[in-house]
PDB file of C-alpha atoms in Angstrom:
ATOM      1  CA  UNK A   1     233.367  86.665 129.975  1.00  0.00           C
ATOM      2  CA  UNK A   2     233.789  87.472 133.953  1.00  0.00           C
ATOM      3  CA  UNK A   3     230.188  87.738 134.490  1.00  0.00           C
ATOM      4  CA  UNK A   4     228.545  87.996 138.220  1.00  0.00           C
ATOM      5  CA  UNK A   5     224.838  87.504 138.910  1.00  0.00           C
ATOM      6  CA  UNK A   6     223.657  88.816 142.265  1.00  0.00           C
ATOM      7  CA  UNK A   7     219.938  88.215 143.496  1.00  0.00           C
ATOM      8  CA  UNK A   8     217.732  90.207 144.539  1.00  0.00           C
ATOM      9  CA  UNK A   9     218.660  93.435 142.754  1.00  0.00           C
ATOM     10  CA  UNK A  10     216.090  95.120 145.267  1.00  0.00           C
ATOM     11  CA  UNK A  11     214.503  93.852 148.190  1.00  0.00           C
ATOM     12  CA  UNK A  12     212.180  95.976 150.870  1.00  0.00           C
ATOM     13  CA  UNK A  13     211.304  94.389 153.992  1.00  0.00           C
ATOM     14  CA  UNK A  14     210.314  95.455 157.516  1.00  0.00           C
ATOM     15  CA  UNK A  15     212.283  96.208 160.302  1.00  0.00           C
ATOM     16  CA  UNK A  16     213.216  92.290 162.097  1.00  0.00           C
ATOM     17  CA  UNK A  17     213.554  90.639 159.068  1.00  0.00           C
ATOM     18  CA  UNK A  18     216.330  88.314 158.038  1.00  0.00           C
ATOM     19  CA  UNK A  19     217.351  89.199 154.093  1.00  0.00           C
ATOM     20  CA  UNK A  20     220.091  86.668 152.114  1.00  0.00           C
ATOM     21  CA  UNK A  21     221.860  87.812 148.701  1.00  0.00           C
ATOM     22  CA  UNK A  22     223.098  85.671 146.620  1.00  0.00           C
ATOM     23  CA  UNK A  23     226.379  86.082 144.411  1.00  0.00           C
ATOM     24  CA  UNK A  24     227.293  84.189 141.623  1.00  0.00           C
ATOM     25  CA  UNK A  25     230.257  83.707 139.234  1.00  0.00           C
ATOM     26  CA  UNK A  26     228.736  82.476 135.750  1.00  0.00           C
ATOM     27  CA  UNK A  27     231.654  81.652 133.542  1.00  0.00           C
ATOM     28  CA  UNK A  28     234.892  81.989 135.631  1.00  0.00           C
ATOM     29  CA  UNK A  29     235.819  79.978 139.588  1.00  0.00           C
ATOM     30  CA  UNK A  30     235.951  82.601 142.251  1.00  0.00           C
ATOM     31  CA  UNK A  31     238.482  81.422 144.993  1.00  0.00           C
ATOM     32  CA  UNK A  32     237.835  84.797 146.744  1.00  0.00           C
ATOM     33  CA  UNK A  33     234.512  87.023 146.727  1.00  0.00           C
ATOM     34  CA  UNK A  34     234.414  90.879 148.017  1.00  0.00           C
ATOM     35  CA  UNK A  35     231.083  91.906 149.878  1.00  0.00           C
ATOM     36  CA  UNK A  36     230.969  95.567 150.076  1.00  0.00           C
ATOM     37  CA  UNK A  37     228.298  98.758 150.992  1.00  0.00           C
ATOM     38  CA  UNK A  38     228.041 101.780 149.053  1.00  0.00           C
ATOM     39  CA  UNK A  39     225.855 105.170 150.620  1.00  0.00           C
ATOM     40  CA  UNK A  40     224.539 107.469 148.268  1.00  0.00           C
ATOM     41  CA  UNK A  41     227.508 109.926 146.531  1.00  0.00           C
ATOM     42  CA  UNK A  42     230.059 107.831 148.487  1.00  0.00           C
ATOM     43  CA  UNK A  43     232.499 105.343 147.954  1.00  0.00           C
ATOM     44  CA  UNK A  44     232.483 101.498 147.837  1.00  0.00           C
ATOM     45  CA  UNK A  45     233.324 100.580 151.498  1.00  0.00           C
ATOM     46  CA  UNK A  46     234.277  96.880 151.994  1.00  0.00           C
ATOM     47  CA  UNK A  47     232.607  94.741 154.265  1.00  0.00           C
ATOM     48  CA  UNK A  48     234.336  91.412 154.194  1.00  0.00           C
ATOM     49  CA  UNK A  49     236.149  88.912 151.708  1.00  0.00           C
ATOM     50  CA  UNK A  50     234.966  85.388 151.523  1.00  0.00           C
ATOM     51  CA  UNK A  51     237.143  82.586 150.194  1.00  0.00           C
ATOM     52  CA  UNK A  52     235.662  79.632 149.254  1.00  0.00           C
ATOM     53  CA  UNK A  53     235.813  76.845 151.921  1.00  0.00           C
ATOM     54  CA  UNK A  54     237.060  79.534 155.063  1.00  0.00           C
ATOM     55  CA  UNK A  55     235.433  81.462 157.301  1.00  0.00           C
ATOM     56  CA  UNK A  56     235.201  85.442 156.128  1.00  0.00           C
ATOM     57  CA  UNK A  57     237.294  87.869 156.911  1.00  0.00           C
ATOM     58  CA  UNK A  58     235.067  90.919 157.952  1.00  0.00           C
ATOM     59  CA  UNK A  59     236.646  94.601 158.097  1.00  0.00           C
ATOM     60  CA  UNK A  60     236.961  96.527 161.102  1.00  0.00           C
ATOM     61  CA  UNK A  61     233.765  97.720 162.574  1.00  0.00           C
ATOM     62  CA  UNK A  62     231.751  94.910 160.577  1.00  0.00           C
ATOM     63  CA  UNK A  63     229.719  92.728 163.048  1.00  0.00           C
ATOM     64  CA  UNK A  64     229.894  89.377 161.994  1.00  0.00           C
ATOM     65  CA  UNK A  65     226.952  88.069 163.822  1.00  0.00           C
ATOM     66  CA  UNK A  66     224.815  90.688 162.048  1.00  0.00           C
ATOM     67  CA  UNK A  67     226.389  89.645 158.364  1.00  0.00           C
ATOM     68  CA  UNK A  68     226.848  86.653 157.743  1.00  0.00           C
ATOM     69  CA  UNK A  69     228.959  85.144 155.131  1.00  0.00           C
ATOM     70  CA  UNK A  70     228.991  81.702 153.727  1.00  0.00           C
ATOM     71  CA  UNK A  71     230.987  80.913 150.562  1.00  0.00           C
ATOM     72  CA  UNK A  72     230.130  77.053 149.981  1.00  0.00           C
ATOM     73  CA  UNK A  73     230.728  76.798 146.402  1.00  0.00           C
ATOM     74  CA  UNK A  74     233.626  78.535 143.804  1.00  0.00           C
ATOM     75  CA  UNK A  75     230.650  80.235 142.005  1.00  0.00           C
ATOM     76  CA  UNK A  76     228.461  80.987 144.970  1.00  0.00           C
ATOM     77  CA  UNK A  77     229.039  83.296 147.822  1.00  0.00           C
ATOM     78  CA  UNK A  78     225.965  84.026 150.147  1.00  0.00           C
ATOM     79  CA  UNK A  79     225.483  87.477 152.805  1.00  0.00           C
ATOM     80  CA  UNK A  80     222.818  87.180 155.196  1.00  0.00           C
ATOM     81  CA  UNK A  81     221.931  90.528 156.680  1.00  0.00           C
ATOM     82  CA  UNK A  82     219.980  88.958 159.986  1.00  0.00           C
ATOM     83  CA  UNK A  83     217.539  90.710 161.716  1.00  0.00           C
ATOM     84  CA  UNK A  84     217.703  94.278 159.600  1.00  0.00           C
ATOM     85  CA  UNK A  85     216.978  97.179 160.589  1.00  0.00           C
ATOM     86  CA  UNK A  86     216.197 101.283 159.158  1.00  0.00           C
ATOM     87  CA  UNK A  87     219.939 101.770 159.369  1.00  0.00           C
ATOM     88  CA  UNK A  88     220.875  98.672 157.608  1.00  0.00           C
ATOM     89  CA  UNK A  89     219.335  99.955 154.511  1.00  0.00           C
ATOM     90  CA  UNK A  90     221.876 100.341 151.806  1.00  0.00           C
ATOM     91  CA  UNK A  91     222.922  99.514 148.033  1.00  0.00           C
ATOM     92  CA  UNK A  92     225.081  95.938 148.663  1.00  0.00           C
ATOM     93  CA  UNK A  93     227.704  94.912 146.201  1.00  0.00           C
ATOM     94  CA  UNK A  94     229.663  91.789 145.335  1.00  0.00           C
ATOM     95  CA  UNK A  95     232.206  91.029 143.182  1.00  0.00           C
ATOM     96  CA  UNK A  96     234.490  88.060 142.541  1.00  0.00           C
ATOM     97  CA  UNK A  97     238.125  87.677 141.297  1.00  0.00           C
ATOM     98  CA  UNK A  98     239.010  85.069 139.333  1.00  0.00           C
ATOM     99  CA  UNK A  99     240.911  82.294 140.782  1.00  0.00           C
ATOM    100  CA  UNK A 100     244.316  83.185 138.353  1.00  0.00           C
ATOM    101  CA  UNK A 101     245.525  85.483 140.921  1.00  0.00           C
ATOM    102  CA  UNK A 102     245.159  88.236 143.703  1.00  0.00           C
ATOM    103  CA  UNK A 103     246.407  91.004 140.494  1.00  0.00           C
ATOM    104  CA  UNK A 104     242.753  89.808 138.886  1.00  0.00           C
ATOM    105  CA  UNK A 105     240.471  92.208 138.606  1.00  0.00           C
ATOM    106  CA  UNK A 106     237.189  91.815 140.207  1.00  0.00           C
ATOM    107  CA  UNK A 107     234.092  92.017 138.574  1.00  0.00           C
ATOM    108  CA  UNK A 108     231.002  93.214 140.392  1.00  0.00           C
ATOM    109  CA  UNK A 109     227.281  92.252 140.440  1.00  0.00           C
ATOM    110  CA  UNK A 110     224.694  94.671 139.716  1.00  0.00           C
ATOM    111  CA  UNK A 111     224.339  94.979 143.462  1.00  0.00           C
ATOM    112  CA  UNK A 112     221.242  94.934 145.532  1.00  0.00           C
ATOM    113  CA  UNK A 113     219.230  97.676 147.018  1.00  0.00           C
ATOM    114  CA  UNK A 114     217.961  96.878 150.358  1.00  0.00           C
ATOM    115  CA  UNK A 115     215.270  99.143 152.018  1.00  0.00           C
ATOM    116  CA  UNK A 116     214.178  98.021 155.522  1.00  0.00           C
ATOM    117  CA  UNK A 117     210.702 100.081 156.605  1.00  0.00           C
TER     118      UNK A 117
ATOM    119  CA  UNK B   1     248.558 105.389 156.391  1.00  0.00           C
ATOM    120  CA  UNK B   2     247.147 104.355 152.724  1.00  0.00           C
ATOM    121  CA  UNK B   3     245.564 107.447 150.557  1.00  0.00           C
ATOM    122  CA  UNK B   4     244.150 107.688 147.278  1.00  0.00           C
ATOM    123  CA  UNK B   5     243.299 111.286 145.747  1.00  0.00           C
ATOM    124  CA  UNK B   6     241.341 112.029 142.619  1.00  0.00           C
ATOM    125  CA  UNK B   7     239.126 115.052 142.551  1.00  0.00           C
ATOM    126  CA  UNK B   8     235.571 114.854 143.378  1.00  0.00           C
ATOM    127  CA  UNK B   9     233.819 116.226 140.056  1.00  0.00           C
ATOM    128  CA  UNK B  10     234.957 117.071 136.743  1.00  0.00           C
ATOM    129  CA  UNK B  11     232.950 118.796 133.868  1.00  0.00           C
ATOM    130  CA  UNK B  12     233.522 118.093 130.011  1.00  0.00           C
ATOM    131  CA  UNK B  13     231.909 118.939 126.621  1.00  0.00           C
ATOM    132  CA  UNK B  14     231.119 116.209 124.396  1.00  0.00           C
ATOM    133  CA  UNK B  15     233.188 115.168 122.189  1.00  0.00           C
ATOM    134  CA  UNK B  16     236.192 116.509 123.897  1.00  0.00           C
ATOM    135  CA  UNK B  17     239.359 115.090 125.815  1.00  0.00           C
ATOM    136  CA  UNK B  18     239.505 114.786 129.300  1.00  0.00           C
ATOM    137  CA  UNK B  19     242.075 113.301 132.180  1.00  0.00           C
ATOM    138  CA  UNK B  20     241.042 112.100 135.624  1.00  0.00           C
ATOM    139  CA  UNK B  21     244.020 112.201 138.056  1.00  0.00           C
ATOM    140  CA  UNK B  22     244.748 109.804 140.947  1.00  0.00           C
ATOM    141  CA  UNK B  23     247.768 109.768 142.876  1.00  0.00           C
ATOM    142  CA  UNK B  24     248.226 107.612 145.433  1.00  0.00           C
ATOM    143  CA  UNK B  25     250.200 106.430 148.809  1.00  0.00           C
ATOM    144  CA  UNK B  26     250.162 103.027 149.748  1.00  0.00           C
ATOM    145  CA  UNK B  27     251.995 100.005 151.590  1.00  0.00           C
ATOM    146  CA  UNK B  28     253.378  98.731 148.553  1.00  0.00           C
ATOM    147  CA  UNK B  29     252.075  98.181 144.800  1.00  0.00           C
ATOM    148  CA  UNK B  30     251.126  95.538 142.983  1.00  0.00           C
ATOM    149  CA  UNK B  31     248.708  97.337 140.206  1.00  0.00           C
ATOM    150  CA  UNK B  32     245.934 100.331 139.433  1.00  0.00           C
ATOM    151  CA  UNK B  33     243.032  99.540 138.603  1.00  0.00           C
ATOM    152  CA  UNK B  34     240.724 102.209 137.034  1.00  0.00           C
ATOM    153  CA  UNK B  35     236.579 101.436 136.829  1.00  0.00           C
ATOM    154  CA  UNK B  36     233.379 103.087 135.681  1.00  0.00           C
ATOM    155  CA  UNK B  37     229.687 103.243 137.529  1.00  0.00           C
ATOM    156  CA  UNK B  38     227.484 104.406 136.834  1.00  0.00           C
ATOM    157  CA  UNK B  39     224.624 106.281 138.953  1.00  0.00           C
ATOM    158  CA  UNK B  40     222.703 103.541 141.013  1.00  0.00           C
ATOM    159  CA  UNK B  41     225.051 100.577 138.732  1.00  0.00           C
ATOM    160  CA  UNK B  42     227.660  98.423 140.094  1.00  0.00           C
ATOM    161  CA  UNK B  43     231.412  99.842 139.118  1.00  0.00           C
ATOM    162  CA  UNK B  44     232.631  98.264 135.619  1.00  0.00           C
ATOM    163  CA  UNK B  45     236.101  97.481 135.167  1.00  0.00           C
ATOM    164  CA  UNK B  46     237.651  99.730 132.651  1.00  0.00           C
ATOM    165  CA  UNK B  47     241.426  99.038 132.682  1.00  0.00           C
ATOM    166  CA  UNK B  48     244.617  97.824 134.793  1.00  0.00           C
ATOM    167  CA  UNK B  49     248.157  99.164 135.169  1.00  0.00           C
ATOM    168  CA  UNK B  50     251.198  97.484 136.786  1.00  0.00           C
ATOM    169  CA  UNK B  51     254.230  98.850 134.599  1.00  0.00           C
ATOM    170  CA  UNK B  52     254.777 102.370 134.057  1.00  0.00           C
ATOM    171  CA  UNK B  53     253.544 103.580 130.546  1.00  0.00           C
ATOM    172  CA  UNK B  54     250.005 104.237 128.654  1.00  0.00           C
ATOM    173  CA  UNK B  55     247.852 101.455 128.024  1.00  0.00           C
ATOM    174  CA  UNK B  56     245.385 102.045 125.420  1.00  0.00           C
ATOM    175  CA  UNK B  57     241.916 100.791 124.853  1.00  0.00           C
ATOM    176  CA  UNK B  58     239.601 102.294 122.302  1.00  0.00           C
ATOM    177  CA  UNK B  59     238.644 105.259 123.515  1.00  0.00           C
ATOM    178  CA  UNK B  60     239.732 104.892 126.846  1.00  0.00           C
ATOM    179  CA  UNK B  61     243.744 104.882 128.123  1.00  0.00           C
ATOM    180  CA  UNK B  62     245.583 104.361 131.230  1.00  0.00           C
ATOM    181  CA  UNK B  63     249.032 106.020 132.606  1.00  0.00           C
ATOM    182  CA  UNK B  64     250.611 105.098 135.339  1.00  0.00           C
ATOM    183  CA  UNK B  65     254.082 106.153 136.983  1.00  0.00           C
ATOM    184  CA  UNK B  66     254.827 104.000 139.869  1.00  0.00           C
ATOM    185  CA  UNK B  67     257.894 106.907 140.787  1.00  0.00           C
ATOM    186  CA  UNK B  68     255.200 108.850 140.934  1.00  0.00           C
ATOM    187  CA  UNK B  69     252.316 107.414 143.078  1.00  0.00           C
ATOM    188  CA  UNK B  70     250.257 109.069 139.622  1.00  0.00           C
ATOM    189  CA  UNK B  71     248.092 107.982 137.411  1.00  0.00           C
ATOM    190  CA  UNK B  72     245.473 109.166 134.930  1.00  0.00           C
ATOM    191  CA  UNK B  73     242.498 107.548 133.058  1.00  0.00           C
ATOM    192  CA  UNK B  74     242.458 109.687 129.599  1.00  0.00           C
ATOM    193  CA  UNK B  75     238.995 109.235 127.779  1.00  0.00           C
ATOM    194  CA  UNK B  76     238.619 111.002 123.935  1.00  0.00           C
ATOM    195  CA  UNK B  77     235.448 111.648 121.490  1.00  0.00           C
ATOM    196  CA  UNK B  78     233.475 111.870 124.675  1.00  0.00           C
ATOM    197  CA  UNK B  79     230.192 111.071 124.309  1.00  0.00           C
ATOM    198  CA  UNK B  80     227.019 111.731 127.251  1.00  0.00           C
ATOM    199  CA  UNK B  81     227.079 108.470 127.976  1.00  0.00           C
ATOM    200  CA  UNK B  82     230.304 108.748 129.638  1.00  0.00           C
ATOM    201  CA  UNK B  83     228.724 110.585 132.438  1.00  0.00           C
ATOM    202  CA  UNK B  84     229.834 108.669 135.131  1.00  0.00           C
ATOM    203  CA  UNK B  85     231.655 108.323 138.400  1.00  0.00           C
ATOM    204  CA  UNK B  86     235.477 107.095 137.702  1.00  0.00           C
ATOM    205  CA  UNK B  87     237.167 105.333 140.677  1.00  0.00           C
ATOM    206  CA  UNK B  88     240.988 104.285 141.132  1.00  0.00           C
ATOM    207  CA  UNK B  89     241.817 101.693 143.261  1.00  0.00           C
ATOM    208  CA  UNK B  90     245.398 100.630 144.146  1.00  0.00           C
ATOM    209  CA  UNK B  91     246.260  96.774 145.112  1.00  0.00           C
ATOM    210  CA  UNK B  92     248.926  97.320 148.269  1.00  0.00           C
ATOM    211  CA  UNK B  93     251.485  94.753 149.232  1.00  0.00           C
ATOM    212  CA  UNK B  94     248.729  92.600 150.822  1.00  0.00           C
ATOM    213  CA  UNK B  95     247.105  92.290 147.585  1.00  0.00           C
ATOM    214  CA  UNK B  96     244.599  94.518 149.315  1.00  0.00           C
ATOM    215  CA  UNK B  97     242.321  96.933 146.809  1.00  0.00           C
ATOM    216  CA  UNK B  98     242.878  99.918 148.325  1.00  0.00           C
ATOM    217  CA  UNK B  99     240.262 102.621 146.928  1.00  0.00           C
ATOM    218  CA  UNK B 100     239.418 106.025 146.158  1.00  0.00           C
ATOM    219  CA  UNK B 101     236.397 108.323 146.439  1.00  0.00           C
ATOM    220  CA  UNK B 102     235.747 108.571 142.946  1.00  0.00           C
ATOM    221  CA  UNK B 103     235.517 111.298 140.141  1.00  0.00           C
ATOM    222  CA  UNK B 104     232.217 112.217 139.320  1.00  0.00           C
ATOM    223  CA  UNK B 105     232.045 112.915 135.091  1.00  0.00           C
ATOM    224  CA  UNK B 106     229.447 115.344 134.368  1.00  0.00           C
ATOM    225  CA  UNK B 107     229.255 116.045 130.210  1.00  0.00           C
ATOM    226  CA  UNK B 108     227.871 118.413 128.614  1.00  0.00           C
ATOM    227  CA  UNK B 109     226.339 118.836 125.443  1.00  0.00           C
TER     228      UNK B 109
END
């Protein structure tokens, strides 16, 4: 059980264009969904969380505009990165938490690798 | 401020025993979580600690003493697949997932 699907696993696109990953919760509801970055040899560094029905809360230093977040569904949770760039270019990861409670683990998608020439 | 510390690489020989430390300092506690990635994967979840004590699971087992800010993910009969990077996260007051750098598993034959 707990199973996340995120799509694309890899995308590479050039510089201006807008990219959307999508994150899924298969068997379980997801009241709350975690978008986070990870750089090579580092840590997982959150981006935002996105409950389902509310606007995204985005960590400091996050630019909204740039990500956006829409979490329409229990089992869906969408980040648009909009107009990428080179530095934008990074392994994305999502994860959801079941709807039991905050003490829930979260399980991740495979996460996406995003390559902007 | 928050602050999780587990060290940065450790190196084991198959089929032995080995402990990954984390201790922590947060606003509050309300579990430790312990999960697996591997290189270029998405983290796994491996295990989850809220009352002091060892909780086992196969291979794997979790300690945690909340007195402490310490706890340790204990993995026996390891095998190469095991190579992996090991990260502790803490869930503060806020129900926040507060996490470490990870411990990078290197095994050798």
């Amino acid at each position: 059980g707990a199973v996340v699907s995120q799509h694309p696993s890899r995308v590479i696109c050039k510089s201006g264009t807008s990219v959307k990953i999508e994150c899924r919760s298969l068997d379980f509801q997801a009241t709350t969904m975690f978008w986070y970055r990870q750089f090579p040899k580092q840590s997982l560094m959150l981006m935002a969380t996105s409950n389902e029905g509310s606007k995204a809360t985005y960590e400091q230093g996050v630019e909204k505009d740039k990500f956006l977040i829409n979490h329409a569904s229990l089992t869906l949770s969408t980040l648009t990165v909009t107009s990428a760039h080179p530095e934008d270019s990074s392994f994305y990861i999502c994860s959801a938490r079941e709807a039991a409670g905050e003490n829930q683990p979260q399980h991740f998608g495979d996460g996406t690798r995003l390559s902007i020439l | 401020g928050q602050n999780i510390d587990q060290p940065t690489e450790m190196t084991a020989t198959e089929g032995a025993i080995v402990q990954i430390n984390c201790t922590y300092q947060t606003s509050g506690f309300n579990g430790l979580f312990w999960y697996q990635q591997h290189a270029g994967e998405a983290p796994t979840f491996l295990s989850y600690n809220v009352l002091d004590g060892l909780e086992e699971k196969g291979r794997f087992s979790s300690f945690l003493s909340r007195s402490k800010g310490y706890s340790y993910l204990l993995l026996k009969e390891l095998q190469m697949k095991d190579s992996a990077s090991y990260l502790c996260a803490v869930l503060d007051s806020n129900y926040q997932l507060i996490w470490g750098a990870g411990t990078k598993l290197i095994i050798k034959p």
